[in-house]
Amino acid sequence: MKKIIVNGPCKLKGEVIISGAKNAAVAILPATLLINGKCHLENVPNISDIRAYYEILESLGAKIDYISDNEVIIDNSNVNSAIASYELTSKFRASYYLLGALLGKFDKVQISLPGGCNLGARPIDQHIKAFEKLGATVEVKNGNVYASRTNRLKGNNIFLDVVSVGATINAILAATLADGNTIIENCAKEPHVVDLANFLNSMGANIKGAGTDTIKITGVDTLTQKSSYSIIPDQIEAGTFMVAAAATCGDVVIKNCIPKHLEPITSKLIEAGASIEEGNSSIRVKMSDRPKAFSIKTMPYPGFPTDMQPQMCVLLAICNGTGIIVESIWESRFQYTDELAKMGADISAHGSTAIIKGVDKLYNAPVYSHDLRAGAAMVIAGLIAEGKTEVYNIEHILRGYENIVEKFKKLGANIEYIDDEALQGDKNA
Ligand code: EPU
């Protein structure tokens, strides 16, 4: 069994370099399917979700040249199938971007219904609505999604009933090579949506308005890459280290980040009493006292990101006073609060609201990662708790955080990654 062991408490100190954004990379990798020829990508995070995406692309016929841990050249010229393996695509959520990308090139596409973190109901009705508006036929049957078209997709007006990152990205992917103009309204404005549009535009796409409510796309015939593309830094990884710095009363410079993307987090940390210094591509977070209480409500960007909610909850768990978190995106995102309670946190979570009464200290306990961000929250809790905290189910964490153990170690944490199966293998060797 894999686990992370943290011996706390500690005060984080030093510098950490943020990796490329997972949620941008999982959109850009399938987008490479739209390109004629090779595509050179830099700052790609080396995490299990991305390795899974490489495997899917290779299973479809792509040739990938792994230049380094974070740099690849992908050649999709030999991709001649749009039937993706159930086993590979059912593992994670972002496999649904294959639908939009492959529909740009192929008449018939098949993937499994997407998996991913268990955060409550995760419908894809808005993705389907977008594909249908562009002229595709979509059927969901036996755990698979079948999408087909008889002609090239045709531009249209698409109004998304809910602000959805995934549906916005899938609509962009499908409309890029469609015939004519597409207008997508009520779009998600997350940095990864903008990064995907920048990536596609850098190769000849005509996408305007990404980062606003309305995106206008004029379909083009082909896309070709002229120079390599570097993926933006990960907003949530940066935010996770910012909260970890504040929770441990540390002093950390977070490098290779985009401070503008971090404003909702910065503003809450200032309310909590942290001192923040912003550079062009760095943020220094310093905290000297126990955090003051604050409240958050998760919202689509530029609101407070739901993917930072569990980490912030750890900060509130030790605050001076009572904080409130209202989760407005995912209905089951408070499952992790039971794990924090094992460590002494005083949290009452009902429906979409959690009330957190700050305690003086957290104590060690064996805890489980319910999902990717909850797992990161458990690691932060381990950093501030007295004693040895064992974090299980860390496969979730490894999906989205590159070298998390090494990065915390470099900041002075007493933290270790244990793989019992590998140890057993060594003993048997
Ligand atoms: N929704 C619908 N219908 C749809 C699509 C979404 O009702 O067709 C609803 C969802 O149920 C949810 C809301 O719309 O209540 C927002 O969902 P969205 O589609 O924006 O989420 P997503 O695209 O599935 C991405 C991130 C998540 C992040 C959310 C919200 C990726 C691969 N995933 O998910 O990231 O929580 O946006 O910001 O980009 C993570 O990285 O840990 C993670 C879970």
Coordinates of C-alpha atoms and ligand atoms in Angstrom, one line a residue:
M1 CA 0.0 0.0 0.0
K2 CA 1.2 3.5 -0.8
K3 CA 1.1 6.1 1.9
I4 CA 2.6 9.5 2.9
I5 CA 3.9 9.8 6.4
V6 CA 4.3 13.3 7.9
N7 CA 6.0 13.9 11.3
G8 CA 4.7 17.2 12.5
P9 CA 4.6 19.9 13.5
C10 CA 6.9 22.0 11.3
K11 CA 7.2 25.5 10.0
L12 CA 7.7 25.5 6.2
K13 CA 10.6 27.7 5.0
G14 CA 12.2 28.3 1.7
E15 CA 11.2 28.3 -2.0
V16 CA 9.0 25.9 -4.0
I17 CA 8.7 25.8 -7.8
I18 CA 5.2 25.2 -9.1
S19 CA 4.6 22.7 -11.9
G20 CA 2.5 23.1 -15.0
A21 CA -1.3 23.2 -14.6
K22 CA -3.0 19.8 -14.5
N23 CA -6.3 21.1 -15.6
A24 CA -4.8 23.0 -18.6
A25 CA -2.6 20.0 -19.6
V26 CA -5.5 17.6 -19.6
A27 CA -7.3 19.8 -22.1
I28 CA -4.2 20.6 -24.2
L29 CA -3.1 17.0 -24.6
P30 CA -6.4 15.9 -26.4
A31 CA -6.3 19.2 -28.3
T32 CA -3.1 18.0 -29.9
L33 CA -5.4 15.6 -31.8
L34 CA -6.7 18.5 -33.8
I35 CA -3.2 19.4 -35.2
N36 CA -1.6 18.4 -38.4
G37 CA 1.9 17.2 -37.7
K38 CA 3.9 17.3 -34.5
C39 CA 3.2 19.3 -31.3
H40 CA 5.9 20.3 -28.8
L41 CA 4.7 20.9 -25.3
E42 CA 6.7 22.2 -22.3
N43 CA 6.0 22.6 -18.6
V44 CA 3.7 19.5 -18.7
P45 CA 3.2 18.3 -15.1
N46 CA 4.6 14.8 -14.5
I47 CA 1.6 13.4 -12.6
S48 CA -0.4 10.2 -13.0
D49 CA -3.4 11.9 -14.8
I50 CA -1.0 13.1 -17.5
R51 CA 0.8 9.8 -17.8
A52 CA -2.7 8.2 -18.2
Y53 CA -3.4 10.7 -21.0
Y54 CA -0.2 9.8 -22.8
E55 CA -1.2 6.2 -22.6
I56 CA -4.6 6.9 -24.1
L57 CA -3.1 9.0 -27.0
E58 CA -0.6 6.2 -27.7
S59 CA -3.4 3.6 -27.7
L60 CA -5.0 5.7 -30.4
G61 CA -1.9 5.6 -32.5
A62 CA 0.1 8.7 -31.3
K63 CA 3.8 8.7 -31.2
I64 CA 5.2 10.5 -28.1
D65 CA 8.8 11.5 -27.7
Y66 CA 9.5 12.0 -24.0
I67 CA 12.2 14.8 -24.1
S68 CA 12.3 15.2 -20.3
D69 CA 9.9 14.8 -17.3
N70 CA 8.0 17.9 -18.4
E71 CA 8.5 18.1 -22.1
V72 CA 7.1 16.0 -24.9
I73 CA 6.7 16.0 -28.7
I74 CA 3.5 14.4 -29.7
D75 CA 2.9 13.2 -33.3
N76 CA -0.7 12.3 -33.9
S77 CA -0.4 11.9 -37.7
N78 CA -1.0 8.2 -37.3
V79 CA -4.1 8.4 -35.1
N80 CA -6.7 6.6 -37.1
S81 CA -9.0 5.4 -34.5
A82 CA -11.5 7.4 -32.4
I83 CA -12.6 4.4 -30.3
A84 CA -10.8 4.9 -26.9
S85 CA -10.2 2.0 -24.6
Y86 CA -12.9 1.7 -21.8
E87 CA -10.2 0.7 -19.3
L88 CA -8.0 3.7 -20.0
T89 CA -10.7 6.4 -20.3
S90 CA -12.9 5.3 -17.4
K91 CA -10.1 6.0 -14.9
F92 CA -10.3 9.8 -14.9
R93 CA -12.6 12.7 -15.6
A94 CA -10.7 14.6 -18.2
S95 CA -10.9 11.8 -20.7
Y96 CA -14.2 13.4 -21.8
Y97 CA -12.1 16.0 -23.7
L98 CA -11.4 13.3 -26.2
L99 CA -15.0 13.6 -27.3
G100 CA -14.7 17.3 -28.4
A101 CA -11.2 16.8 -29.9
L102 CA -11.9 13.6 -31.8
L103 CA -15.2 14.9 -33.1
G104 CA -13.2 17.7 -34.7
K105 CA -11.5 15.0 -36.9
F106 CA -13.5 11.8 -36.9
D107 CA -17.1 10.8 -37.8
K108 CA -17.5 8.3 -34.9
V109 CA -16.1 8.6 -31.4
Q110 CA -16.4 6.4 -28.4
I111 CA -15.1 6.8 -24.9
S112 CA -16.3 5.5 -21.5
L113 CA -18.4 7.7 -19.2
P114 CA -15.7 9.6 -17.3
G115 CA -14.4 8.6 -13.9
G116 CA -12.5 11.0 -11.6
C117 CA -12.8 12.3 -8.0
N118 CA -16.0 11.4 -6.2
L119 CA -17.4 14.9 -5.5
G120 CA -21.1 14.2 -6.0
A121 CA -23.1 14.0 -9.2
R122 CA -21.0 14.9 -12.3
P123 CA -23.4 15.2 -15.2
I124 CA -22.2 15.8 -18.8
D125 CA -25.5 17.1 -20.2
Q126 CA -23.9 20.5 -21.1
H127 CA -21.1 18.8 -23.0
I128 CA -23.7 16.8 -25.0
K129 CA -25.8 19.9 -25.6
A130 CA -22.8 21.6 -27.1
F131 CA -21.9 18.7 -29.4
E132 CA -25.5 18.4 -30.5
K133 CA -25.7 22.1 -31.3
L134 CA -22.7 21.7 -33.5
G135 CA -24.5 18.9 -35.4
A136 CA -23.3 15.7 -33.7
T137 CA -25.5 12.9 -32.4
V138 CA -24.7 11.7 -28.9
E139 CA -25.8 8.5 -27.1
V140 CA -24.9 7.3 -23.6
K141 CA -25.2 3.5 -23.4
N142 CA -23.6 0.7 -21.4
G143 CA -21.2 3.0 -19.6
N144 CA -20.0 4.5 -22.9
V145 CA -20.5 7.8 -24.7
Y146 CA -21.0 7.4 -28.5
A147 CA -20.8 10.6 -30.5
S148 CA -21.1 10.7 -34.3
R149 CA -21.5 13.2 -37.2
T150 CA -22.3 12.8 -40.8
N151 CA -20.6 15.9 -42.0
R152 CA -18.0 18.4 -40.7
L153 CA -19.4 20.0 -37.5
K154 CA -21.2 23.2 -38.1
G155 CA -20.8 26.4 -36.0
N156 CA -23.8 27.5 -33.9
N157 CA -24.8 29.4 -30.8
I158 CA -24.4 27.5 -27.6
F159 CA -25.8 28.7 -24.3
L160 CA -24.5 26.7 -21.4
D161 CA -27.2 26.4 -18.7
V162 CA -24.5 26.1 -16.0
V163 CA -21.0 27.5 -15.8
S164 CA -19.0 24.4 -16.6
V165 CA -15.2 24.2 -17.1
G166 CA -15.5 20.9 -18.9
A167 CA -18.4 21.8 -21.2
T168 CA -16.7 25.1 -22.1
I169 CA -13.5 23.3 -23.0
N170 CA -15.3 20.6 -24.9
A171 CA -17.3 23.1 -26.9
I172 CA -14.1 25.0 -27.8
L173 CA -12.4 21.8 -28.9
A174 CA -15.4 20.7 -31.1
A175 CA -15.9 24.2 -32.6
T176 CA -12.3 24.9 -33.5
L177 CA -12.4 23.0 -36.8
A178 CA -16.1 23.3 -37.4
D179 CA -17.5 25.0 -40.4
G180 CA -18.5 28.7 -39.6
N181 CA -19.0 30.7 -36.5
T182 CA -19.7 29.4 -33.0
I183 CA -20.7 31.6 -30.0
I184 CA -20.5 30.0 -26.6
E185 CA -22.3 31.9 -23.8
N186 CA -22.2 31.6 -20.0
C187 CA -18.7 30.2 -20.3
A188 CA -16.3 29.2 -17.5
K189 CA -13.5 31.7 -17.2
E190 CA -10.9 29.6 -15.4
P191 CA -7.2 30.1 -16.4
H192 CA -7.1 26.7 -18.0
V193 CA -9.9 27.6 -20.4
V194 CA -7.8 30.6 -21.4
D195 CA -4.7 28.5 -21.7
L196 CA -6.4 26.1 -24.1
A197 CA -7.6 28.9 -26.3
N198 CA -4.1 30.5 -26.3
F199 CA -2.6 27.1 -27.3
L200 CA -5.1 26.6 -30.1
N201 CA -4.8 30.2 -31.3
S202 CA -1.0 29.9 -31.4
M203 CA -1.5 27.2 -34.1
G204 CA -3.9 29.1 -36.2
A205 CA -7.3 28.7 -34.5
N206 CA -9.6 31.8 -34.3
I207 CA -10.9 31.9 -30.7
K208 CA -11.8 35.2 -29.1
G209 CA -13.1 36.1 -25.6
A210 CA -11.7 33.2 -23.6
G211 CA -11.7 34.4 -20.0
T212 CA -15.0 36.2 -20.4
D213 CA -18.6 35.0 -20.4
T214 CA -18.8 34.8 -24.2
I215 CA -16.4 33.0 -26.5
K216 CA -16.5 33.5 -30.2
I217 CA -14.9 30.9 -32.5
T218 CA -14.5 31.1 -36.3
G219 CA -13.8 27.6 -37.5
V220 CA -10.6 27.0 -39.4
D221 CA -9.6 24.2 -41.7
T222 CA -6.3 23.1 -40.2
L223 CA -4.0 23.8 -37.2
T224 CA -0.2 23.6 -37.4
Q225 CA 2.3 24.2 -34.7
K226 CA 5.1 26.7 -35.4
S227 CA 6.9 26.8 -32.1
S228 CA 6.6 24.9 -28.8
Y229 CA 3.9 25.8 -26.2
S230 CA 4.5 26.1 -22.5
I231 CA 1.6 25.2 -20.2
I232 CA 0.7 27.8 -17.5
P233 CA 1.6 27.1 -13.9
D234 CA -0.9 25.3 -11.7
Q235 CA -3.1 27.7 -9.8
I236 CA -4.2 25.0 -7.3
E237 CA -0.8 23.6 -6.6
A238 CA 0.4 27.2 -5.9
G239 CA -2.6 27.8 -3.7
T240 CA -2.0 24.5 -1.8
F241 CA 1.6 25.6 -1.0
M242 CA 0.4 29.1 0.0
V243 CA -2.1 27.6 2.5
A244 CA 0.5 25.1 3.8
A245 CA 2.9 28.0 4.4
A246 CA 0.2 29.9 6.3
A247 CA -1.0 26.9 8.3
T248 CA 2.5 26.0 9.5
C249 CA 3.3 29.6 10.4
G250 CA 6.0 29.5 7.8
D251 CA 7.7 31.7 5.3
V252 CA 7.6 30.4 1.8
V253 CA 8.3 31.9 -1.6
I254 CA 6.1 30.2 -4.3
K255 CA 7.9 30.5 -7.6
N256 CA 6.7 30.0 -11.2
C257 CA 3.1 31.1 -10.4
I258 CA 0.7 33.7 -11.8
P259 CA -0.3 35.9 -8.8
K260 CA -3.4 37.2 -10.7
H261 CA -4.8 33.6 -10.7
L262 CA -4.3 33.4 -7.0
E263 CA -6.1 36.5 -5.9
P264 CA -9.1 34.8 -4.3
I265 CA -6.7 32.7 -2.2
T266 CA -4.4 35.6 -1.4
S267 CA -7.3 37.7 -0.2
K268 CA -8.5 35.0 2.2
L269 CA -5.0 34.5 3.5
I270 CA -4.7 38.2 4.2
E271 CA -8.0 38.0 6.1
A272 CA -6.4 35.1 8.1
G273 CA -3.5 37.4 9.1
A274 CA -0.8 36.3 6.6
S275 CA 1.6 38.8 5.0
I276 CA 1.8 38.4 1.3
E277 CA 4.4 39.8 -1.1
E278 CA 3.6 39.5 -4.8
G279 CA 6.3 39.4 -7.5
N280 CA 5.9 39.1 -11.2
S281 CA 5.8 35.3 -11.1
S282 CA 6.1 34.6 -7.4
I283 CA 4.3 35.0 -4.1
R284 CA 5.8 35.1 -0.6
V285 CA 3.5 33.9 2.2
K286 CA 4.5 34.6 5.7
M287 CA 2.5 33.9 8.8
S288 CA 3.5 34.5 12.4
D289 CA 0.3 33.9 14.5
R290 CA -2.6 31.5 14.7
P291 CA -5.0 32.3 11.8
K292 CA -7.9 34.6 12.3
A293 CA -11.3 33.1 11.4
F294 CA -12.8 33.8 8.0
S295 CA -15.5 32.5 5.7
I296 CA -15.5 31.3 2.1
K297 CA -18.0 30.5 -0.6
T298 CA -16.7 28.5 -3.5
M299 CA -17.6 30.0 -6.9
P300 CA -16.5 29.6 -10.6
Y301 CA -13.4 31.7 -11.4
P302 CA -12.6 34.5 -10.5
G303 CA -14.5 33.4 -7.3
F304 CA -12.9 31.2 -4.6
P305 CA -11.9 27.9 -6.3
T306 CA -13.7 24.7 -5.0
D307 CA -10.4 22.9 -5.5
M308 CA -8.9 25.0 -2.7
Q309 CA -11.8 24.4 -0.3
P310 CA -10.4 21.4 1.7
Q311 CA -6.9 23.0 2.1
M312 CA -8.5 26.2 3.5
C313 CA -10.6 24.1 5.8
V314 CA -7.4 22.9 7.5
L315 CA -6.3 26.5 8.1
L316 CA -9.8 27.2 9.6
A317 CA -9.5 24.0 11.7
I318 CA -6.8 25.8 13.8
C319 CA -8.1 29.3 13.6
N320 CA -8.9 31.6 16.4
G321 CA -12.7 31.7 16.2
T322 CA -15.3 30.1 13.9
G323 CA -15.2 30.0 10.1
I324 CA -17.8 29.0 7.6
I325 CA -17.4 27.3 4.2
V326 CA -20.2 27.2 1.7
E327 CA -19.5 24.8 -1.2
S328 CA -21.5 25.8 -4.2
I329 CA -20.0 23.6 -7.0
W330 CA -19.8 20.0 -5.7
E331 CA -22.5 18.5 -3.5
S332 CA -20.3 15.9 -1.7
R333 CA -17.1 17.8 -1.1
F334 CA -17.1 17.7 2.7
Q335 CA -16.5 13.9 3.1
Y336 CA -12.9 14.7 4.1
T337 CA -14.1 16.6 7.2
D338 CA -14.5 13.2 9.1
E339 CA -10.8 12.6 8.5
L340 CA -9.9 16.0 10.0
A341 CA -12.2 15.3 12.9
K342 CA -10.0 12.2 13.6
M343 CA -7.2 14.7 14.1
G344 CA -9.1 16.8 16.6
A345 CA -10.8 19.3 14.3
D346 CA -14.2 20.6 15.3
I347 CA -16.2 20.7 12.1
S348 CA -19.9 20.3 11.5
A349 CA -20.8 19.8 7.9
H350 CA -24.3 19.6 6.6
G351 CA -25.3 19.8 3.0
S352 CA -23.4 22.6 1.3
T353 CA -22.2 24.3 4.6
A354 CA -19.4 23.5 7.0
I355 CA -19.0 25.3 10.3
I356 CA -15.4 25.1 11.6
K357 CA -14.7 26.0 15.2
G358 CA -10.9 26.5 15.5
V359 CA -9.0 24.3 17.9
D360 CA -5.5 25.0 19.4
K361 CA -3.9 21.9 17.9
L362 CA -4.4 19.0 15.6
Y363 CA -3.1 15.5 16.6
N364 CA -1.8 12.7 14.5
A365 CA -4.1 10.0 13.1
P366 CA -4.3 7.6 10.2
V367 CA -6.3 9.5 7.6
Y368 CA -7.6 8.8 4.1
S369 CA -7.6 10.9 1.0
H370 CA -11.1 11.0 -0.3
D371 CA -10.1 12.8 -3.4
L372 CA -7.2 14.7 -4.9
R373 CA -7.6 18.0 -3.0
A374 CA -8.8 16.4 0.2
G375 CA -5.6 14.4 0.0
A376 CA -3.5 17.5 -0.2
A377 CA -5.5 18.9 2.8
M378 CA -4.6 15.7 4.8
V379 CA -0.9 16.3 4.1
I380 CA -1.2 20.0 5.3
A381 CA -3.0 18.7 8.4
G382 CA -0.1 16.3 9.0
L383 CA 2.4 19.2 8.7
I384 CA 0.7 21.1 11.6
A385 CA -0.4 18.1 13.7
E386 CA 1.6 16.8 16.7
G387 CA 3.2 13.4 15.9
K388 CA 3.2 11.0 13.0
T389 CA 0.3 11.3 10.6
E390 CA -0.2 8.5 8.0
V391 CA -2.1 9.5 4.9
Y392 CA -3.6 6.6 2.9
N393 CA -5.2 6.4 -0.6
I394 CA -2.5 8.7 -1.9
E395 CA -3.1 7.6 -5.5
H396 CA -5.6 10.5 -5.5
I397 CA -2.8 13.0 -4.5
L398 CA -0.4 11.6 -7.1
R399 CA -2.9 12.2 -9.8
G400 CA -2.5 16.0 -9.5
Y401 CA 0.6 17.0 -7.5
E402 CA 4.1 16.6 -9.0
N403 CA 6.8 15.5 -6.5
I404 CA 4.7 16.7 -3.6
V405 CA 6.7 14.9 -1.0
E406 CA 10.1 16.2 -2.4
K407 CA 8.7 19.7 -2.6
F408 CA 7.5 19.7 1.1
K409 CA 10.8 18.0 2.2
K410 CA 12.8 20.9 0.5
L411 CA 10.7 23.3 2.6
G412 CA 11.8 21.5 5.8
A413 CA 9.0 19.1 6.4
N414 CA 9.6 15.7 7.9
I415 CA 7.7 13.8 5.3
E416 CA 8.1 10.5 3.5
Y417 CA 6.5 8.5 0.7
I418 CA 6.2 4.8 1.4
D419 CA 5.3 2.1 -1.1
D420 CA 4.9 -1.1 1.0
E421 CA 4.5 -3.2 -2.2
A422 CA 7.7 -1.9 -3.6
L423 CA 9.4 -2.6 -0.2
Q424 CA 7.9 -6.1 -0.2
G425 CA 9.2 -6.6 -3.8
D426 CA 12.7 -5.5 -2.7
K427 CA 12.6 -8.0 0.2
N428 CA 11.5 -10.8 -2.1
A429 CA 14.1 -10.0 -4.7
Ligands
EPU1 N1 -22.3 20.5 -14.5 C1 -23.6 20.1 -15.0 N2 -23.6 19.6 -16.3 C2 -22.5 19.5 -17.1 C3 -21.3 19.8 -16.5 C4 -21.2 20.3 -15.2 O1 -24.6 20.3 -14.4 O2 -22.6 19.0 -18.2 C5 -22.2 21.0 -13.1 C6 -21.4 20.1 -12.2 O3 -22.2 19.1 -11.6 C7 -20.9 21.1 -11.2 C8 -20.7 22.4 -12.0 O4 -21.5 22.2 -13.2 O5 -21.9 21.4 -10.2 C9 -19.3 22.7 -12.4 O6 -18.7 21.6 -13.0 P1 -17.6 21.7 -14.1 O7 -18.1 21.1 -15.4 O8 -17.1 23.1 -14.1 O9 -16.4 20.8 -13.5 P2 -15.5 19.8 -14.3 O10 -15.1 20.4 -15.6 O11 -16.0 18.4 -14.3 C10 -13.3 21.0 -13.5 C11 -12.0 20.5 -12.8 C12 -12.3 20.2 -11.4 C13 -12.9 21.4 -10.7 C14 -14.2 21.9 -11.5 C15 -14.7 23.2 -10.9 C16 -10.8 19.5 -14.6 C17 -10.3 18.3 -15.3 N3 -11.5 19.4 -13.5 O12 -14.2 19.9 -13.4 O13 -11.1 19.9 -10.8 O14 -13.3 21.1 -9.4 O15 -13.8 22.1 -12.9 O16 -13.7 24.2 -11.0 O17 -10.6 20.6 -15.1 C18 -9.5 18.9 -9.4 O18 -8.6 19.4 -10.1 O19 -9.3 18.4 -8.3 C19 -10.9 19.0 -9.8 C20 -11.8 18.2 -9.3

